[in-house]
CSV table of C-alpha atoms in Angstrom, one decimal:
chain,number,residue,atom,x,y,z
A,1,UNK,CA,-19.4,83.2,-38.2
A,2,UNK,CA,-22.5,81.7,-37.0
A,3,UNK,CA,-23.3,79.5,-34.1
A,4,UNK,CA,-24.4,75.8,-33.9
A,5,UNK,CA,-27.4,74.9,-31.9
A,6,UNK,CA,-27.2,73.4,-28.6
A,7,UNK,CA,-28.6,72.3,-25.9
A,8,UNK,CA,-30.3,74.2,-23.3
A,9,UNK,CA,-27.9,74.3,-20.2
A,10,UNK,CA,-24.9,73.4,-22.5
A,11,UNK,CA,-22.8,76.7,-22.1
A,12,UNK,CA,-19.6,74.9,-22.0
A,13,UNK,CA,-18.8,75.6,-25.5
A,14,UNK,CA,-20.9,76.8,-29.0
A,15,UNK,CA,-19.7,75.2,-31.6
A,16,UNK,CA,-18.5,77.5,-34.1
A,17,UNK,CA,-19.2,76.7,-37.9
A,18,UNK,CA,-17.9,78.0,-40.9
A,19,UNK,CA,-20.2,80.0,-43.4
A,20,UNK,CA,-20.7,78.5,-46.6
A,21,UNK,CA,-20.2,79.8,-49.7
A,22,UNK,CA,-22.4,83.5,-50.3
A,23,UNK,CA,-25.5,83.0,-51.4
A,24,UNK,CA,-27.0,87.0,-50.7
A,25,UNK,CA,-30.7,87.2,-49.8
A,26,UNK,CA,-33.1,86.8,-52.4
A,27,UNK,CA,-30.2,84.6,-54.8
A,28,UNK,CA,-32.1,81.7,-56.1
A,29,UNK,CA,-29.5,78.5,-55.3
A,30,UNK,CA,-29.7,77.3,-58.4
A,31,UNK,CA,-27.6,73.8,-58.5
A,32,UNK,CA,-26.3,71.2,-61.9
A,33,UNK,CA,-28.1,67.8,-60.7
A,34,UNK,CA,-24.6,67.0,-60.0
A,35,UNK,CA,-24.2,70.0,-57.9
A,36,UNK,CA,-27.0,68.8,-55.6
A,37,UNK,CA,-25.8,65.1,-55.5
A,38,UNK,CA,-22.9,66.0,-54.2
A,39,UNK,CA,-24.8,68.1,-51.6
A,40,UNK,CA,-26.6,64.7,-50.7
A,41,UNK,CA,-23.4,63.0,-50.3
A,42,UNK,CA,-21.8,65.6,-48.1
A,43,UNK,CA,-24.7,65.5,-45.9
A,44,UNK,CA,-24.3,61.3,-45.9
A,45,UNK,CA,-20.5,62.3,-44.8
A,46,UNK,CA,-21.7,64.9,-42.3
A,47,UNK,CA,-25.0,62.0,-40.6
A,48,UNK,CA,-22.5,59.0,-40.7
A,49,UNK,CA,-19.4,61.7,-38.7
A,50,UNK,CA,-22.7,62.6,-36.8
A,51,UNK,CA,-23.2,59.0,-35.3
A,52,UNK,CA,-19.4,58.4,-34.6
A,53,UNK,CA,-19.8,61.3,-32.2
A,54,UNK,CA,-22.6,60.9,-29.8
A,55,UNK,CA,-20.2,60.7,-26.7
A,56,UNK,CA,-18.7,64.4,-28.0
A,57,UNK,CA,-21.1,67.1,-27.0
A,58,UNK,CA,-19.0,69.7,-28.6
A,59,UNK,CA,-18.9,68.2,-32.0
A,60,UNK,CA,-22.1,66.5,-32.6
A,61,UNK,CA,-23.7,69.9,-31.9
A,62,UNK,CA,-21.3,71.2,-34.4
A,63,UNK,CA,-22.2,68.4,-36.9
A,64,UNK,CA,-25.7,68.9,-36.1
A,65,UNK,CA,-25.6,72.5,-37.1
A,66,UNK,CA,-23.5,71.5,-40.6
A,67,UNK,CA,-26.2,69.3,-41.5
A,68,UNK,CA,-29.0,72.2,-40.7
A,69,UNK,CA,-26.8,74.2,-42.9
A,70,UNK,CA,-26.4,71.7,-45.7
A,71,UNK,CA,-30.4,70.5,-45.9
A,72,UNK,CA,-31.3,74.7,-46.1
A,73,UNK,CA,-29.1,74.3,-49.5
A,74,UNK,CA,-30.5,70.7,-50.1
A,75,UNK,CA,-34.5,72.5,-49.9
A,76,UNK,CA,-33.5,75.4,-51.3
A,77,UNK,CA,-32.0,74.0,-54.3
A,78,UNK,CA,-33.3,74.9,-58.0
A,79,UNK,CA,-32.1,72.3,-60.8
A,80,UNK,CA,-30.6,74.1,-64.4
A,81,UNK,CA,-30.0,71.2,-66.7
A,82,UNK,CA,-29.5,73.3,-70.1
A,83,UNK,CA,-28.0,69.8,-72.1
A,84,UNK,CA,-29.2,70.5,-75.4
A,85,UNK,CA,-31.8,73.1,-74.5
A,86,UNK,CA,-29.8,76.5,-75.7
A,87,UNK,CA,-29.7,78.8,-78.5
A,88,UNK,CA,-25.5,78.8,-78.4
A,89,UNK,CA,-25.0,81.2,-75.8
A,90,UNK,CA,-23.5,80.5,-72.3
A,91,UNK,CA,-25.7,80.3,-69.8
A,92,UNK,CA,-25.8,78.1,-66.0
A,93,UNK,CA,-24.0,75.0,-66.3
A,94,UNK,CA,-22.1,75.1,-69.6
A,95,UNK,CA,-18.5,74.5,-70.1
A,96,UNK,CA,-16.4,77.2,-71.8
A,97,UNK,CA,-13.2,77.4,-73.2
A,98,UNK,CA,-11.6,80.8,-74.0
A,99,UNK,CA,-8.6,82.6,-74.9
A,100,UNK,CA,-7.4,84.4,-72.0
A,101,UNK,CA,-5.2,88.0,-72.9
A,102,UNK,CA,-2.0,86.1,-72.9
A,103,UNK,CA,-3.3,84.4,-75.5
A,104,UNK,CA,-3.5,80.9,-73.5
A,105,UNK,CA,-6.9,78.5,-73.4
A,106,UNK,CA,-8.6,78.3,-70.4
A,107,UNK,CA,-12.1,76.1,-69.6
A,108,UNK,CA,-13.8,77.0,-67.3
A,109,UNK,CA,-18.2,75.8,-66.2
A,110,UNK,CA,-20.3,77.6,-64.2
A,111,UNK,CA,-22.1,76.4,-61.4
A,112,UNK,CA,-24.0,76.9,-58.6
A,113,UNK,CA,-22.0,78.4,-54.7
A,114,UNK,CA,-21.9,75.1,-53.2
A,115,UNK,CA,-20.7,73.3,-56.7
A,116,UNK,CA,-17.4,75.5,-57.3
A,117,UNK,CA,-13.6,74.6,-57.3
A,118,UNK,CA,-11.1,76.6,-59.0
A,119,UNK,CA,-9.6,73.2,-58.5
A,120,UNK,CA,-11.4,71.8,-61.3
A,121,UNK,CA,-12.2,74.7,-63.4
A,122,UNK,CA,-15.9,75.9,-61.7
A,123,UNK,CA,-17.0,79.1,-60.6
A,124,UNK,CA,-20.3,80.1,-58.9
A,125,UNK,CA,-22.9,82.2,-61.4
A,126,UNK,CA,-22.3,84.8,-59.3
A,127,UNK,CA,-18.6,85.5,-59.6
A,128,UNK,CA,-17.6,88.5,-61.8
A,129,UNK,CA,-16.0,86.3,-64.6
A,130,UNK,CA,-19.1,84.4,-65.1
A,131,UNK,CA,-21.2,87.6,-65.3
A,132,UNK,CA,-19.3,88.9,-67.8
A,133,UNK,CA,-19.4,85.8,-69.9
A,134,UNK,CA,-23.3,84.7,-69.4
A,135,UNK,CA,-25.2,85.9,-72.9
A,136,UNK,CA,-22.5,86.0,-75.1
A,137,UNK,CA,-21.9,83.3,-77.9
A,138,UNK,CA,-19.0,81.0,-80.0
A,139,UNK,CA,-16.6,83.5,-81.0
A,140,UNK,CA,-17.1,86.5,-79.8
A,141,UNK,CA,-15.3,88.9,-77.7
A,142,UNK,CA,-15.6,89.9,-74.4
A,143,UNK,CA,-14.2,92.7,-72.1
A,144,UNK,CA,-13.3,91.2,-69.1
A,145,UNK,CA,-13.0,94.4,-65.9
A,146,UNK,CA,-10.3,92.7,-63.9
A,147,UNK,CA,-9.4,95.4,-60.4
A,148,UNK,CA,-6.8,96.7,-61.9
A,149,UNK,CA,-7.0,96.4,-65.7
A,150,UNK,CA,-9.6,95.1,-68.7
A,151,UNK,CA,-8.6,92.1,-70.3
A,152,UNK,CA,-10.4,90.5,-73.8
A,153,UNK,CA,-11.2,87.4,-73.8
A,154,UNK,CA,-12.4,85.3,-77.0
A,155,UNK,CA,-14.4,82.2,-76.8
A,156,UNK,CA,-13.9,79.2,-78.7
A,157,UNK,CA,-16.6,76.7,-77.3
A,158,UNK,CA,-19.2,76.3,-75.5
A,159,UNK,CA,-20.5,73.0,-74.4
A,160,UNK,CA,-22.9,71.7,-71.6
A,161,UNK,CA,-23.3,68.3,-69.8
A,162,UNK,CA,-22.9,66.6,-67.1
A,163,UNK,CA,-19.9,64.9,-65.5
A,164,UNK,CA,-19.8,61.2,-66.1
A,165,UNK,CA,-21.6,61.6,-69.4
A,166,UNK,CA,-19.8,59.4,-72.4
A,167,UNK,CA,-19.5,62.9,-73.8
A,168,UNK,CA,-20.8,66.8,-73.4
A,169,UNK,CA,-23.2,67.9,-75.9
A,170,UNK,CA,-23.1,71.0,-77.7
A,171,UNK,CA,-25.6,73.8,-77.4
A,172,UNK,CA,-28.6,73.8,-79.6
A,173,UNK,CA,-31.5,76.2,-80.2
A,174,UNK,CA,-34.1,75.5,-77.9
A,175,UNK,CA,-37.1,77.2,-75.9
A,176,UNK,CA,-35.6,78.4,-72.4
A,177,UNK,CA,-36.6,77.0,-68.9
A,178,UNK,CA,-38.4,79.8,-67.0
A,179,UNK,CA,-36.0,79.2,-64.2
A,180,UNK,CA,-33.3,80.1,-66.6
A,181,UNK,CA,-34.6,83.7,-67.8
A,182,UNK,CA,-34.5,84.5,-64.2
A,183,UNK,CA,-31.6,83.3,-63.5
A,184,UNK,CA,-29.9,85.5,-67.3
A,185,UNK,CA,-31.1,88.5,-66.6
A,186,UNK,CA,-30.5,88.4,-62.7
A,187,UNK,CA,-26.7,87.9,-63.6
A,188,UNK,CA,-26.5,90.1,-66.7
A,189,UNK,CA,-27.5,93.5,-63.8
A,190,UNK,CA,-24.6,95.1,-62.3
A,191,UNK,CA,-24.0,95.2,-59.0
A,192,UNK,CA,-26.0,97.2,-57.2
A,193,UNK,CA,-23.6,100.0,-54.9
A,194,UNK,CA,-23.8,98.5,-51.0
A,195,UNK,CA,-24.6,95.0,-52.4
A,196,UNK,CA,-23.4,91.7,-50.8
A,197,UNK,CA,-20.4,91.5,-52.0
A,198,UNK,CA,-20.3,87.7,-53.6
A,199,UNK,CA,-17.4,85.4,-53.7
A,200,UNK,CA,-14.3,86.1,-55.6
A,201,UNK,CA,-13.3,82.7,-57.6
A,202,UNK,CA,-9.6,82.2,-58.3
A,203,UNK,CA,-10.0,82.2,-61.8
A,204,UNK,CA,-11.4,85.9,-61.8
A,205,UNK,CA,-9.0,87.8,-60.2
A,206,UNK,CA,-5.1,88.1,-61.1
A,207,UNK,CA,-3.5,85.1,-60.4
A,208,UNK,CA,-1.1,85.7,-57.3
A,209,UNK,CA,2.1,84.3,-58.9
A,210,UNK,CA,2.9,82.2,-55.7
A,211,UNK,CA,5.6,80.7,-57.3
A,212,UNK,CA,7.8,83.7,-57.5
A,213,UNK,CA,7.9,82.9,-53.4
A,214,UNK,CA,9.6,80.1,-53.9
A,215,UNK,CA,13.4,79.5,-55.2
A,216,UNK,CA,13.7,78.5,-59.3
A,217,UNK,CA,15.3,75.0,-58.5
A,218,UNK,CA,12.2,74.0,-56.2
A,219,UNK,CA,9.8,71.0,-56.7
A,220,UNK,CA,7.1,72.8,-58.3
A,221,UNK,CA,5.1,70.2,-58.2
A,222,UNK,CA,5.4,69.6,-55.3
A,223,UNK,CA,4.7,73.2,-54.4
A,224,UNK,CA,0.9,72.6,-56.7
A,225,UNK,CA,0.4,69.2,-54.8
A,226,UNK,CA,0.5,71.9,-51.5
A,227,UNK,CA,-1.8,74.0,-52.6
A,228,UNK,CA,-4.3,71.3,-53.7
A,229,UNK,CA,-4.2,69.9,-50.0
A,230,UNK,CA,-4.6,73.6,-49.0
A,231,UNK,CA,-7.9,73.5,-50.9
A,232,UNK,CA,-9.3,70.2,-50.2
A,233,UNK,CA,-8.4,69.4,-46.3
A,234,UNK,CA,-10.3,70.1,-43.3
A,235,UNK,CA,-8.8,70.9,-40.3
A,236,UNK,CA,-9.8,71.0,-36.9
A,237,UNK,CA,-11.1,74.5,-34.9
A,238,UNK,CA,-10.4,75.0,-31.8
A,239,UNK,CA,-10.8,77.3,-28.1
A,240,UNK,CA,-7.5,78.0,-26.3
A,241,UNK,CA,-8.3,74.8,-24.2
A,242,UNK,CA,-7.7,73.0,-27.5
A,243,UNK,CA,-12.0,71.3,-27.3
A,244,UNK,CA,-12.9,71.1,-30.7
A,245,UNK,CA,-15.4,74.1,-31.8
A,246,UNK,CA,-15.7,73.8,-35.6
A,247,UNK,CA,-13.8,72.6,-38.8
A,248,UNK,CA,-12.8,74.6,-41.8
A,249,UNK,CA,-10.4,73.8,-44.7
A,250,UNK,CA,-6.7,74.1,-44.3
A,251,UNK,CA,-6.7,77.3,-46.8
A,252,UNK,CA,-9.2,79.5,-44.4
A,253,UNK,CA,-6.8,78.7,-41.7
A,254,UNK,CA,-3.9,80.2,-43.5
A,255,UNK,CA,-5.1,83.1,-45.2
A,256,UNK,CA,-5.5,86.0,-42.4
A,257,UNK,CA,-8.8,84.9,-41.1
A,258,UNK,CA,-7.1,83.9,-37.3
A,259,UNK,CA,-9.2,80.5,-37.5
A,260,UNK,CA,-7.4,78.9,-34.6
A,261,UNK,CA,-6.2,75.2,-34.9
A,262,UNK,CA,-4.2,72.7,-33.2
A,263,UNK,CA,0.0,72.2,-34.1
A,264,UNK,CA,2.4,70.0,-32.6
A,265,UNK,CA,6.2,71.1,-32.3
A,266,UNK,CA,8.8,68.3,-31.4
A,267,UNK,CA,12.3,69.9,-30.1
A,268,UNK,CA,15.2,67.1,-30.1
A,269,UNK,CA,18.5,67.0,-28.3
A,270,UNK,CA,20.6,65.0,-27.9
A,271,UNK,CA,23.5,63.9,-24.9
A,272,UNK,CA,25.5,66.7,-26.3
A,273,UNK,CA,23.1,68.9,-25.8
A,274,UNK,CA,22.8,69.8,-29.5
A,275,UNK,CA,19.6,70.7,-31.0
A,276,UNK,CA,18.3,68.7,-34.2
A,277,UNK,CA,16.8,71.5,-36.7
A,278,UNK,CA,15.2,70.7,-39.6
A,279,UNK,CA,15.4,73.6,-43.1
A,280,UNK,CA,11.6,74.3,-44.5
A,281,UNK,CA,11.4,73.2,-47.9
A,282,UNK,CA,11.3,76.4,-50.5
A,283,UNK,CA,8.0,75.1,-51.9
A,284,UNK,CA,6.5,75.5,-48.5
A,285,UNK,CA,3.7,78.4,-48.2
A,286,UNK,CA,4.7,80.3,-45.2
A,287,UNK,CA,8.6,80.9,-44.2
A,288,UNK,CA,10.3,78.4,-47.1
A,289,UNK,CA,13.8,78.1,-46.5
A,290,UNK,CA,14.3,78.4,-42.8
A,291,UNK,CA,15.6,76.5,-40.2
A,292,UNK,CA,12.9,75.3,-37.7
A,293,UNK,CA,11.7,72.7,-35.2
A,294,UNK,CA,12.6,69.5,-35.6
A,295,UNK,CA,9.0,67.7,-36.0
A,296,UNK,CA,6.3,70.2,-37.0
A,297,UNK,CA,2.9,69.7,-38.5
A,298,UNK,CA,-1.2,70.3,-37.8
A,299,UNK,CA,-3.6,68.1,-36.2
A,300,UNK,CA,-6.1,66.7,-38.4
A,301,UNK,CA,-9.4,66.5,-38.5
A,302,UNK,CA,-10.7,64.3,-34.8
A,303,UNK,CA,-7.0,62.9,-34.9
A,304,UNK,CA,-5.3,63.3,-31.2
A,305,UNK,CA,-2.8,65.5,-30.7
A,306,UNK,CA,-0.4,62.3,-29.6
A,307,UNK,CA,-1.5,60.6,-32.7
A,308,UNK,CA,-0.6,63.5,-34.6
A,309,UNK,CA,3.0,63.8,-33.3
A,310,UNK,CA,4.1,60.4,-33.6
A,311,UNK,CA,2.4,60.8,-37.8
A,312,UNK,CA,4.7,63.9,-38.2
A,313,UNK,CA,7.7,62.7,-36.7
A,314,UNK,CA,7.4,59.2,-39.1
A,315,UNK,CA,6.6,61.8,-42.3
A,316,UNK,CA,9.4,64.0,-42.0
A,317,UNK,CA,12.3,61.8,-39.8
A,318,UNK,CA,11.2,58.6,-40.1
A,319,UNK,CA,10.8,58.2,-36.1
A,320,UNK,CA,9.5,55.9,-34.7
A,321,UNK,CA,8.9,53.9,-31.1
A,322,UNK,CA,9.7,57.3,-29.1
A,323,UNK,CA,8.0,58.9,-26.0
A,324,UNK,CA,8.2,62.0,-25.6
A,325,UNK,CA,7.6,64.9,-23.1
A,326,UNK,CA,4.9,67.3,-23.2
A,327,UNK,CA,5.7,71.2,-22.0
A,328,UNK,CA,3.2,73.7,-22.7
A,329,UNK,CA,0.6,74.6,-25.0
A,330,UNK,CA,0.1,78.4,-25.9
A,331,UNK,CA,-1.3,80.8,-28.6
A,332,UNK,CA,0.6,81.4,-31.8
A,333,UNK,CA,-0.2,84.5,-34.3
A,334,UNK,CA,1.0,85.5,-37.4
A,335,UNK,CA,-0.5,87.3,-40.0
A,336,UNK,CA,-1.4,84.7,-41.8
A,337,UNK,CA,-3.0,82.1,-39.2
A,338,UNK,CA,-3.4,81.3,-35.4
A,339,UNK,CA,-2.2,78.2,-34.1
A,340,UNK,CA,-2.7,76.3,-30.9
A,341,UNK,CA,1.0,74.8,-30.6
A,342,UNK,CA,1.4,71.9,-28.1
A,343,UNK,CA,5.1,71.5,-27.6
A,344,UNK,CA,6.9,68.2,-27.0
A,345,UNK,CA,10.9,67.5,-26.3
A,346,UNK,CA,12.8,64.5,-26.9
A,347,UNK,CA,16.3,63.3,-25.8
A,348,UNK,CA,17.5,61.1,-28.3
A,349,UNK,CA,20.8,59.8,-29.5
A,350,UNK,CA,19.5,57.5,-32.6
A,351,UNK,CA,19.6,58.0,-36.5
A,352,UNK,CA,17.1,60.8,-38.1
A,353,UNK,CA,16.7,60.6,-41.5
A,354,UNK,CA,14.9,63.7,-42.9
A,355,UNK,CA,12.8,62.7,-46.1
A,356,UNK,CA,11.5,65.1,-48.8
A,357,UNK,CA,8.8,66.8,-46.3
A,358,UNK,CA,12.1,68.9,-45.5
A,359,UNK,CA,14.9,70.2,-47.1
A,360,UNK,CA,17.3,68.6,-44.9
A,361,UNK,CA,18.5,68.8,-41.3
A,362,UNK,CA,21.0,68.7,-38.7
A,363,UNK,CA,22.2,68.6,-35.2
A,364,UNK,CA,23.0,72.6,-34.0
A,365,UNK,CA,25.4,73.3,-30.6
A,366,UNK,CA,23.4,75.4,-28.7
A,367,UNK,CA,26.1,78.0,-29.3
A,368,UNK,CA,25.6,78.2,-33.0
A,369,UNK,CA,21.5,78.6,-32.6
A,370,UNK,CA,22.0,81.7,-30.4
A,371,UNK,CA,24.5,83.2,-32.7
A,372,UNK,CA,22.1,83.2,-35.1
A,373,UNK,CA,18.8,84.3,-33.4
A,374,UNK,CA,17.1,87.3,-34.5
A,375,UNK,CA,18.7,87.1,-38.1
A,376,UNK,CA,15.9,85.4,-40.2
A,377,UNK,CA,18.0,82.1,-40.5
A,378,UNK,CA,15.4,80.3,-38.2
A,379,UNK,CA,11.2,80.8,-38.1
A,380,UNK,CA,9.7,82.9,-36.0
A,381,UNK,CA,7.5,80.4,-34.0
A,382,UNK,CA,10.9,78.6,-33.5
A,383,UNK,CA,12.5,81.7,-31.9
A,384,UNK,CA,9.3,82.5,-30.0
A,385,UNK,CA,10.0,79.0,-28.7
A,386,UNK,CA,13.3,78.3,-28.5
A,387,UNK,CA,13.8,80.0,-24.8
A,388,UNK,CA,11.2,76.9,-23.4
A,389,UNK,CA,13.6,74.6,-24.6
A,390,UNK,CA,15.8,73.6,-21.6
């Protein structure tokens, strides 16, 4: 990771930002010209969050250093417009579609680092799928080295133009921008043993069939709607005194790479003294299917952590108008992600009503909880957790 810039004297925390996407030394950036428009509007994003932040040392040093970031790609940036100005093979910025080795179509266009979501169907010039396909034309095969096996893929067309256009063009012969013969013949060399390794794009590597983790009757669309948040929301980073250091998107946080982030936990009980639990959905990422915490959720992005409870608790019980008690913060780890959890209790005797953020829920005699504890019925913060609870 690097470091932001700050002020001489300020030691109380460096912000801590997130690299971009690899760009190895000596990589020209090229860009689309949409590409680099949407780098000037993320730095408009990145000024404007900049001037809402003046009284917050922490993050308008961290800004600062995004937008340092950002105008190195801005400066840096080469334009590739090939509309019309190919001789029908694929090169930067062209939209292809293909038959994958299943048989089934796939589009894909390539693009510059900054410019790629598998979202939407770009990769960078620099991922192994666009290699292999850079050069070739309409119709022909190509061998495909996936890490474990080759796969053929055939390509049907091959278009370029820019989003927003009334329509793409199609290629046609033309002389080739200078820029461009770099660019084909630095992507058509292998890679180079010890060379930076670049980024892997989803669509170049075997899919992970995530939805084999969850159970056959689950809302798989909700399950894709999940991963699309995964991909597109920013979430806070934070030291274990819970100041903001950084930001990173919600998928960094939860794929091994220990970016700690702020959680809240509700625990309920009622005069009874039984426990309200609510059952993970199956289409959830990380332990569907068990019983947990009644409230749980992250912090987003310069939300307060208050804020944030009372949000979570509406979502997934519709609660509202409550007040409740703060215990203890502390350090979460899994595998997957680290987590600053700040834990809250409740005593409440009203109606919960879980909605589809769960599968469900229900109030637990204490009895029956520790019955089941150590037995994978509940999650494993909740059983971290669970002896706090008074």
């Amino acid at each position: 990771m690097s470091r932001g810039f700050v002020k001489e004297g300020d030691q109380e925390e460096t912000p801590i930002v997130t690299p971009r996407a690899a760009l190895p030394d000596g990589t020209p950036n090229y860009v689309t010209p949409t590409g680099l428009e949407l780098l000037k509007q993320e730095r408009e994003t990145l000024v404007s969050e900049q001037e809402a932040s003046k009284d917050n040392r922490i993050q308008y040093n961290y800004l600062t250093a995004k937008i340092l970031q950002i105008d190195e790609r801005i400066n840096s940036a080469e334009i590739v417009n090939n509309a019309g100005k190919n001789n029908g093979e694929i090169r930067f910025g062209a939209w292809v579609t293909y038959l994958n080795g299943q048989n089934q179509k796939q589009t894909i266009r390539i693009v510059g680092v900054d410019e790629a979501d598998a979202v939407h169907g770009k990769i960078s010039f620099l991922s192994p799928l666009a290699k292999a396909l850079t050069g070739h034309k309409k119709g022909e095969k190509v061998e495909f080295q996936r890490p474990n096996s080759a796969e053929i893929l055939q390509i049907e067309s091959i278009f370029y133009g820019e989003e927003g256009t009334a329509s793409v063009v199609e290629i046609t012969s033309a002389k080739e921008l200078s820029a461009q013969e770099r660019l084909t013949a630095m992507i058509r060399k292998k890679n180079k043993p010890g060379e930076v390794a670049t980024e892997i794009e989803p669509a170049d590597v075997e899919e992970e069939n995530d939805e084999e983790e969850i159970d056959e009757t689950a809302d798989k669309e909700r399950f894709i709607q999940e991963k699309k948040k995964e991909e597109n929301e920013f979430l806070p980073l934070v030291n274990e005194r819970g100041n903001m250091v950084g930001r990173a998107f919600r998928w960094q946080c939860h794929e091994g790479n220990k970016l700690l982030h702020p959680t809240v936990h509700l625990y309920i009980k009622n005069s009874k003294g039984e426990m309200f639990l609510q059952k993970r959905p199956s289409w959830k990422k990380i332990e569907p299917g068990k019983w947990d915490v009644a409230v749980g959720g992250h912090v987003k992005l310069l939300e307060k952590t208050e804020a944030a409870l009372i949000r979570e608790a509406e979502e997934e019980l519709k609660l509202k108008n409550f007040k409740a008690k703060f215990l203890k913060s502390y350090v979460y780890e899994s595998a997957v992600e680290k987590e600053l959890v700040h834990i809250y209790f409740l005593k409440y005797d009203g109606d919960l009503s879980p909605t589809d953020e769960t599968d469900g829920g229900r109030f637990w005699p204490m009895e029956e909880i520790k019955a089941n504890l150590m037995k994978k019925v509940f999650t494993s913060w909740f059983e971290k957790e669970i002896g706090w609870i008074s």
